[in-house]
């Protein structure tokens, strides 16, 4: 048994070229830029266009970039874990498809479905394989094509979501860097408040489910906001207390990008100033499992070896999770 920790040794992201702005949404539903920005912080989001393209296509681009950037050959990868709420198919899993597109063969691959908390869940699971010494190199991907399940006639949800993917490489580190702690939680009370009702085994597709628009995201915004603020803030404060961290000890809060007001409330509860909070919701919207790795990709140049990072996420179910990561490298090192 090794005492090594699973360290993030590289990160890469991918977002589609097409930009859906608030101005364009104003032409689709009864909304406006001021209303969207003031309530969510979102100004634009990326949308994956093209027939037959799914979450795996974005995930594969992120993994290709990650392998090239870290000078890692596909055959060096031991395991691929993909967090996604919008798999290409019910089966096979999206991780399997990503492996095929990238040229990763004969390894384990599986999906994790924990909605917007998916990346924290997947990181927690994948790290076990590094910490036990079973595997040397593990890729964790967060990829979601939320536009595929977004109802663009529903002004309460269509303003929120975008498409994107991010991937990280995990390797063993014995110098004290890496994933030092994590907490994952869930509560099934969230089902009525945030769901996609039809398309699974409980309500398979029928003419009626399609006519009733039950294959799109449904969200009770007030209930989700209330739960998200409390759970994200509480669990982040809990992991800080557990590890003896004060607000000044945290270099960066890396929150799920669902709503700027939720992020601000979480930072305030943690005692972390907003200048130490990663934000890209204004450009990408809510990309579900991709938000945290996309933040790491955007802010990578500002991260320094030894920085204390707190990941925090909340998603449908409800699920929520947090991770304490001591960053393992500086870009200029």
XYZ file of C-alpha atoms in Angstrom:
333
model
C 0.000 0.000 0.000
C 1.426 3.335 -1.053
C 1.051 6.663 0.733
C 1.014 8.509 -2.571
C -1.764 10.917 -3.416
C -3.450 11.332 -6.778
C -2.177 14.589 -8.227
C -3.504 16.482 -11.218
C -0.510 16.736 -13.543
C -2.264 18.277 -16.545
C -5.557 19.811 -17.612
C -7.147 20.607 -20.953
C -10.534 21.860 -22.068
C -12.695 22.077 -25.153
C -15.664 24.297 -25.974
C -17.514 24.421 -29.308
C -17.051 27.359 -31.662
C -20.700 28.451 -31.780
C -21.518 31.199 -29.256
C -25.122 31.588 -28.107
C -25.424 35.111 -26.716
C -28.071 36.632 -24.499
C -29.043 38.850 -27.434
C -29.825 35.757 -29.524
C -31.875 34.262 -26.675
C -33.916 37.482 -26.545
C -35.189 36.571 -30.014
C -36.164 33.060 -28.916
C -37.924 33.579 -25.571
C -39.293 36.437 -23.451
C -36.093 37.497 -21.680
C -33.359 40.130 -21.873
C -29.660 40.514 -21.239
C -30.023 42.557 -18.040
C -32.387 40.020 -16.476
C -30.120 37.068 -17.330
C -26.888 38.715 -16.184
C -28.310 40.062 -12.931
C -29.760 36.696 -11.903
C -27.169 34.263 -13.221
C -24.024 36.103 -14.310
C -24.205 34.450 -17.749
C -23.568 36.501 -20.904
C -22.988 33.727 -23.446
C -22.622 29.984 -23.747
C -21.110 27.552 -26.299
C -23.296 25.167 -28.321
C -22.141 22.027 -30.124
C -23.453 22.011 -33.687
C -23.339 19.221 -36.238
C -25.395 16.129 -36.889
C -24.473 13.084 -34.824
C -22.129 14.922 -32.469
C -22.457 14.198 -28.744
C -20.672 14.649 -25.448
C -18.011 12.132 -26.493
C -16.829 14.364 -29.334
C -16.069 17.194 -26.923
C -14.597 14.817 -24.353
C -12.327 13.285 -26.972
C -11.043 16.713 -28.016
C -10.262 17.527 -24.388
C -8.437 14.219 -23.884
C -6.485 14.550 -27.136
C -5.313 17.987 -26.056
C -4.464 16.693 -22.593
C -2.333 13.819 -23.894
C -0.482 16.042 -26.342
C 0.127 18.726 -23.721
C 1.480 16.270 -21.146
C 3.486 14.254 -23.699
C 1.491 11.165 -22.777
C 0.926 8.362 -25.279
C -2.557 6.789 -25.401
C -1.076 3.403 -24.482
C 0.227 4.851 -21.188
C -3.302 5.464 -19.884
C -4.624 2.805 -17.483
C -8.203 4.013 -16.926
C -10.654 6.625 -18.246
C -13.558 7.891 -16.144
C -16.113 10.233 -17.703
C -18.564 12.325 -15.699
C -21.587 13.146 -17.843
C -25.316 13.719 -17.572
C -25.762 13.701 -21.351
C -24.218 10.440 -22.587
C -24.210 9.835 -26.318
C -26.187 6.635 -25.770
C -27.826 4.768 -22.917
C -25.052 2.292 -23.724
C -22.208 1.982 -24.498
C -20.779 4.423 -21.992
C -19.377 7.740 -23.160
C -15.962 6.967 -21.667
C -15.786 3.934 -23.966
C -16.496 6.121 -26.989
C -13.884 8.687 -25.942
C -11.260 5.947 -25.624
C -12.035 4.751 -29.132
C -11.793 8.250 -30.624
C -8.488 8.955 -28.889
C -6.896 5.564 -29.517
C -6.847 4.353 -25.920
C -7.257 0.574 -26.104
C -7.744 -2.338 -23.717
C -8.255 -0.290 -20.553
C -11.110 0.101 -18.113
C -13.542 2.924 -18.829
C -16.827 3.914 -17.256
C -19.208 6.835 -16.764
C -20.211 8.561 -13.535
C -23.654 10.169 -13.388
C -24.015 12.593 -10.484
C -25.351 15.556 -12.500
C -23.416 18.764 -11.823
C -21.437 17.105 -9.027
C -20.201 14.479 -11.478
C -16.628 15.704 -11.808
C -16.042 15.756 -8.042
C -17.540 12.268 -7.774
C -15.432 10.981 -10.687
C -12.255 12.546 -9.295
C -12.919 10.942 -5.902
C -13.459 7.518 -7.475
C -10.547 7.711 -9.915
C -8.103 8.810 -7.234
C -8.528 5.508 -5.408
C -6.858 3.658 -8.279
C -3.797 5.904 -8.009
C -3.609 5.880 -4.210
C -3.706 2.082 -4.009
C -0.958 1.826 -6.612
C -3.145 -0.171 -8.981
C -2.779 2.335 -11.834
C -0.177 4.939 -12.755
C -2.065 7.227 -15.145
C -5.815 7.889 -15.013
C -7.793 10.353 -17.100
C -10.903 11.994 -15.641
C -13.215 13.758 -18.090
C -16.215 15.996 -17.501
C -18.289 16.378 -20.685
C -21.841 17.517 -21.293
C -23.884 18.542 -24.298
C -26.618 20.250 -22.312
C -28.098 21.815 -25.437
C -29.373 18.320 -26.326
C -31.752 18.311 -23.348
C -32.498 22.035 -23.093
C -35.960 23.312 -24.034
C -35.409 26.537 -25.942
C -39.029 27.542 -25.403
C -38.557 27.506 -21.608
C -37.054 30.807 -20.557
C -36.330 29.591 -17.019
C -33.832 26.935 -18.150
C -32.638 27.745 -21.672
C -30.630 30.740 -20.423
C -28.547 28.564 -18.105
C -26.882 25.778 -20.021
C -24.012 25.386 -22.453
C -21.828 22.629 -23.911
C -18.215 21.801 -23.134
C -15.662 19.337 -21.809
C -12.591 19.294 -19.628
C -10.089 16.566 -18.760
C -7.360 16.055 -16.170
C -4.514 13.567 -15.872
C -3.993 11.923 -12.478
C -0.634 10.499 -11.414
C 0.891 9.449 -8.104
C 2.658 12.077 -6.006
C 4.598 11.353 -2.806
C 5.553 14.961 -2.001
C 2.253 15.919 -0.382
C 0.522 17.301 -3.475
C -2.726 16.093 -5.014
C -6.216 15.226 -3.806
C -5.841 15.369 -0.025
C -9.495 14.965 0.920
C -12.983 14.838 -0.546
C -16.578 14.536 0.615
C -19.480 13.380 -1.576
C -23.120 13.426 -0.508
C -26.612 12.912 -1.925
C -30.285 13.131 -0.982
C -33.074 11.767 -3.166
C -35.438 14.483 -1.962
C -34.226 16.497 -4.952
C -35.955 14.400 -7.611
C -39.075 16.590 -8.018
C -37.038 19.793 -8.217
C -34.484 18.994 -10.908
C -34.901 16.210 -13.424
C -35.376 14.951 -16.961
C -38.592 13.012 -16.512
C -38.717 10.831 -19.616
C -36.228 8.765 -21.574
C -35.169 6.300 -18.905
C -36.621 2.967 -17.826
C -39.314 4.529 -15.630
C -40.804 6.590 -18.442
C -39.514 5.297 -21.797
C -40.051 7.508 -24.852
C -43.616 7.633 -26.177
C -45.549 10.051 -28.367
C -47.049 11.428 -25.163
C -43.721 12.067 -23.432
C -42.447 13.848 -26.518
C -45.622 15.927 -26.914
C -45.418 16.895 -23.238
C -41.772 17.952 -23.656
C -40.628 15.584 -20.895
C -37.243 14.842 -22.471
C -35.861 18.237 -21.451
C -34.398 19.552 -18.212
C -36.996 20.584 -15.645
C -35.894 22.801 -12.787
C -37.711 24.400 -9.871
C -35.333 27.314 -9.652
C -36.222 28.545 -6.169
C -35.910 25.135 -4.528
C -32.668 24.317 -6.323
C -31.171 27.695 -5.422
C -32.066 27.249 -1.734
C -30.580 23.763 -1.517
C -27.514 24.612 -3.583
C -26.517 27.628 -1.515
C -26.759 25.698 1.752
C -25.190 22.424 0.640
C -22.277 23.843 -1.385
C -21.420 26.339 1.341
C -21.778 23.886 4.230
C -19.759 21.079 2.681
C -16.971 23.443 1.616
C -16.768 24.869 5.120
C -16.775 21.310 6.496
C -13.776 20.161 4.455
C -11.867 23.317 5.389
C -12.524 22.774 9.092
C -11.651 19.087 8.797
C -8.266 19.981 7.284
C -7.518 23.004 9.481
C -7.900 25.555 6.702
C -9.011 29.156 7.117
C -10.152 31.403 4.287
C -6.681 32.924 3.996
C -5.181 29.464 3.462
C -7.248 28.871 0.315
C -5.589 30.087 -2.873
C -8.605 29.312 -5.066
C -12.208 28.237 -4.713
C -13.173 26.216 -7.796
C -16.987 26.144 -7.746
C -19.479 24.548 -10.062
C -20.635 27.294 -12.436
C -24.418 27.144 -12.004
C -25.277 30.636 -10.849
C -23.055 33.535 -9.817
C -25.182 34.256 -6.755
C -24.744 30.672 -5.507
C -20.987 31.003 -6.020
C -20.875 34.300 -4.106
C -22.834 32.804 -1.194
C -20.484 29.808 -1.055
C -17.378 32.016 -1.047
C -18.843 34.214 1.676
C -19.607 31.186 3.883
C -16.021 29.975 3.440
C -14.496 33.367 4.177
C -12.887 33.452 0.718
C -12.815 36.752 -1.171
C -14.204 36.809 -4.708
C -10.789 37.608 -6.166
C -9.816 34.034 -5.228
C -12.854 32.446 -6.879
C -12.622 30.914 -10.357
C -15.384 32.293 -12.590
C -16.101 31.583 -16.247
C -19.883 31.248 -16.082
C -20.173 34.513 -17.986
C -18.616 32.850 -21.063
C -19.756 29.232 -20.882
C -22.904 29.101 -18.748
C -23.566 25.875 -16.859
C -21.766 23.011 -18.612
C -22.711 20.584 -15.810
C -19.875 18.045 -15.273
C -17.462 20.149 -17.349
C -17.535 23.337 -15.263
C -14.774 22.551 -12.753
C -12.185 21.194 -15.234
C -12.951 24.105 -17.587
C -12.221 26.491 -14.708
C -8.898 24.756 -14.077
C -8.093 25.024 -17.792
C -8.904 28.735 -17.897
C -6.973 29.566 -14.711
C -4.077 27.115 -15.065
C -1.517 29.827 -15.787
C -2.363 31.489 -12.456
C -1.974 28.326 -10.380
C 1.209 27.762 -8.401
C 2.685 24.571 -7.027
C 1.434 24.130 -3.472
C -1.735 26.210 -3.886
C -4.654 25.014 -1.784
C -7.758 24.561 -3.962
C -11.281 23.764 -2.814
C -13.634 22.259 -5.413
C -17.354 22.584 -4.675
C -20.353 21.348 -6.657
C -24.089 20.756 -6.391
C -26.366 18.920 -8.796
C -29.667 17.210 -9.455
C -30.693 14.325 -7.278
C -29.690 16.112 -5.144
C -25.931 15.471 -5.141
C -23.165 17.624 -3.789
C -19.461 17.288 -3.194
C -16.199 18.988 -2.366
C -12.502 18.225 -2.747
C -9.349 19.638 -1.187
C -6.537 19.638 -3.741
C -2.967 20.821 -3.200
C -1.892 21.835 -6.696
C 1.096 19.868 -7.971
C 2.759 22.113 -10.541
C 3.318 25.608 -11.878
C 3.082 26.201 -15.617
C 6.438 28.012 -15.680
C 8.214 25.242 -13.752
